[in-house]
mmCIF file of C-alpha atoms in Angstrom:
data_model
loop_
_atom_site.group_PDB
_atom_site.id
_atom_site.type_symbol
_atom_site.label_atom_id
_atom_site.label_comp_id
_atom_site.label_asym_id
_atom_site.label_seq_id
_atom_site.Cartn_x
_atom_site.Cartn_y
_atom_site.Cartn_z
ATOM 1 C CA MET P 1 81.568 51.313 -63.981
ATOM 2 C CA ALA P 2 80.779 47.960 -65.567
ATOM 3 C CA GLU P 3 80.380 47.871 -69.316
ATOM 4 C CA PRO P 4 77.037 46.605 -70.635
ATOM 5 C CA HIS P 5 76.669 43.373 -72.528
ATOM 6 C CA ILE P 6 73.842 41.662 -74.333
ATOM 7 C CA ASP P 7 72.574 38.396 -72.877
ATOM 8 C CA GLY P 8 73.070 35.927 -75.708
ATOM 9 C CA ASP P 9 69.787 34.065 -75.324
ATOM 10 C CA GLY P 10 67.600 37.123 -74.837
ATOM 11 C CA ASP P 11 66.311 35.736 -71.535
ATOM 12 C CA ALA P 12 66.649 37.637 -68.299
ATOM 13 C CA ASP P 13 68.566 35.805 -65.607
ATOM 14 C CA THR P 14 66.421 37.107 -62.784
ATOM 15 C CA GLU P 15 67.576 34.669 -60.127
ATOM 16 C CA SER P 16 71.144 34.393 -58.989
ATOM 17 C CA GLU P 17 72.480 31.120 -57.643
ATOM 18 C CA PRO P 18 75.717 30.746 -55.714
ATOM 19 C CA ASP P 19 78.675 29.358 -57.650
ATOM 20 C CA SER P 20 79.289 25.655 -57.120
ATOM 21 C CA ASP P 21 82.565 26.623 -55.386
ATOM 22 C CA HIS P 22 80.624 28.509 -52.696
ATOM 23 C CA GLU P 23 78.236 27.123 -50.142
ATOM 24 C CA ALA P 24 74.807 28.732 -50.007
ATOM 25 C CA GLY P 25 74.772 31.775 -47.751
ATOM 26 C CA THR P 26 78.528 32.433 -47.872
ATOM 27 C CA ASP P 27 80.088 35.090 -50.084
ATOM 28 C CA ALA P 28 77.519 34.475 -52.841
ATOM 29 C CA GLU P 29 77.481 37.192 -55.463
ATOM 30 C CA PRO P 30 74.586 39.598 -54.942
ATOM 31 C CA GLU P 31 71.687 39.412 -57.366
ATOM 32 C CA ARG P 32 71.512 41.910 -60.214
ATOM 33 C CA THR P 33 68.873 44.585 -60.028
ATOM 34 C CA THR P 34 66.290 43.937 -62.736
ATOM 35 C CA ILE P 35 65.012 47.092 -64.417
ATOM 36 C CA ARG P 36 61.261 46.711 -64.967
ATOM 37 C CA THR P 37 58.420 48.633 -66.599
ATOM 38 C CA GLY P 38 57.296 51.579 -64.503
ATOM 39 C CA ARG P 39 60.853 52.707 -63.730
ATOM 40 C CA ASP P 40 63.087 55.205 -65.539
ATOM 41 C CA PHE P 41 66.702 54.141 -66.014
ATOM 42 C CA GLU P 42 69.672 55.699 -67.802
ATOM 43 C CA GLU P 43 73.386 54.870 -67.957
ATOM 44 C CA SER P 44 76.114 56.471 -70.084
ATOM 45 C CA TYR P 45 79.379 54.859 -71.161
ATOM 46 C CA ARG P 46 82.598 56.092 -72.768
ATOM 47 C CA LEU P 47 84.013 53.132 -74.682
ATOM 48 C CA ASP P 48 86.717 52.626 -77.253
ATOM 49 C CA ALA P 49 85.456 51.958 -80.786
ATOM 50 C CA GLU P 50 86.213 48.216 -80.594
ATOM 51 C CA GLU P 51 84.132 47.710 -77.434
ATOM 52 C CA ALA P 52 81.274 49.854 -78.797
ATOM 53 C CA GLY P 53 81.363 47.832 -82.017
ATOM 54 C CA ARG P 54 81.186 44.532 -80.110
ATOM 55 C CA PHE P 55 78.182 45.822 -78.168
ATOM 56 C CA LEU P 56 76.426 46.992 -81.350
ATOM 57 C CA VAL P 57 77.063 43.667 -83.128
ATOM 58 C CA GLU P 58 75.577 41.735 -80.184
ATOM 59 C CA LEU P 59 72.628 44.128 -80.069
ATOM 60 C CA GLY P 60 72.122 43.796 -83.827
ATOM 61 C CA GLU P 61 72.140 39.994 -83.590
ATOM 62 C CA GLN P 62 69.429 40.115 -80.916
ATOM 63 C CA LEU P 63 67.327 42.502 -83.031
ATOM 64 C CA ARG P 64 67.728 40.249 -86.066
ATOM 65 C CA ASP P 65 67.043 36.964 -84.265
ATOM 66 C CA GLY P 66 64.129 37.722 -81.980
ATOM 67 C CA ASP P 67 61.792 40.208 -80.397
ATOM 68 C CA GLU P 68 63.333 40.269 -76.906
ATOM 69 C CA LEU P 69 66.747 41.230 -75.611
ATOM 70 C CA THR P 70 68.478 41.732 -72.288
ATOM 71 C CA ILE P 71 71.187 44.315 -71.683
ATOM 72 C CA ALA P 72 73.155 43.661 -68.491
ATOM 73 C CA THR P 73 76.154 44.517 -66.341
ATOM 74 C CA ASP P 74 77.339 42.875 -63.125
ATOM 75 C CA GLU P 75 75.008 45.187 -61.159
ATOM 76 C CA TRP P 76 71.837 45.387 -63.284
ATOM 77 C CA GLU P 77 69.920 43.826 -66.155
ATOM 78 C CA LEU P 78 67.266 45.260 -68.414
ATOM 79 C CA PRO P 79 65.062 42.699 -70.196
ATOM 80 C CA PHE P 80 63.032 44.260 -72.999
ATOM 81 C CA ALA P 81 60.391 42.870 -75.363
ATOM 82 C CA PHE P 82 60.380 45.215 -78.350
ATOM 83 C CA GLY P 83 57.842 45.831 -81.093
ATOM 84 C CA GLU P 84 57.747 47.412 -84.528
ATOM 85 C CA PRO P 85 58.597 49.724 -86.161
ATOM 86 C CA VAL P 86 62.105 50.353 -84.886
ATOM 87 C CA GLY P 87 63.198 53.991 -85.210
ATOM 88 C CA LEU P 88 66.665 54.828 -86.518
ATOM 89 C CA GLU P 89 68.009 58.395 -86.567
ATOM 90 C CA ILE P 90 71.338 59.486 -88.042
ATOM 91 C CA ASP P 91 72.549 62.978 -87.111
ATOM 92 C CA PHE P 92 75.803 64.396 -88.525
ATOM 93 C CA GLU P 93 77.108 67.724 -87.268
ATOM 94 C CA GLY P 94 79.937 68.788 -89.556
ATOM 95 C CA VAL P 95 80.560 72.294 -88.201
ATOM 96 C CA GLY P 96 83.386 72.790 -85.682
ATOM 97 C CA GLU P 97 84.327 69.387 -84.308
ATOM 98 C CA PRO P 98 82.505 66.874 -86.542
ATOM 99 C CA GLU P 99 80.238 64.461 -84.690
ATOM 100 C CA LEU P 100 78.071 61.565 -85.814
ATOM 101 C CA GLU P 101 75.178 60.480 -83.622
ATOM 102 C CA ILE P 102 73.250 57.284 -84.291
ATOM 103 C CA GLU P 103 70.108 56.722 -82.251
ATOM 104 C CA LEU P 104 68.032 53.544 -82.181
ATOM 105 C CA GLU P 105 64.580 53.678 -80.636
ATOM 106 C CA LEU P 106 62.828 50.409 -79.831
ATOM 107 C CA PRO P 107 59.133 50.640 -78.975
ATOM 108 C CA GLY P 108 57.879 48.271 -76.299
ATOM 109 C CA ARG P 109 55.828 45.317 -77.454
ATOM 110 C CA THR P 110 52.296 45.048 -76.222
ATOM 111 C CA ASP P 111 50.721 41.711 -75.424
ATOM 112 C CA GLU P 112 47.236 43.171 -75.747
ATOM 113 C CA THR P 113 44.812 41.727 -78.268
ATOM 114 C CA ALA P 114 41.859 43.385 -79.941
ATOM 115 C CA PRO P 115 38.427 42.772 -78.415
ATOM 116 C CA ASP P 116 36.051 40.324 -80.053
ATOM 117 C CA VAL P 117 33.414 41.659 -82.440
ATOM 118 C CA GLU P 118 30.064 39.970 -81.902
#
């Protein structure tokens, strides 16, 4: 399973072009599936702490720098325009085997505007 990464510019690369080493129509890499509104999607990953930290830093930079991000693997990409407020939940279970869960919830951004008052 491919590990997710954050597209550095926040833009979705929705079209795939063959590498310059390949001629069009021969062994070109298949396009990624773009996850769009109106579809449910879920993936789970088991990463080491270093890889999870890298992912969270890249995600945090996108949250800090803009209002759009793209999470992607070799097989899929998920562009997302987020709004405010961002929800953050911290859940610590200290009984038995201690576990810390951190959940970030990003609401979708709406491009709707209020109607005119006349």
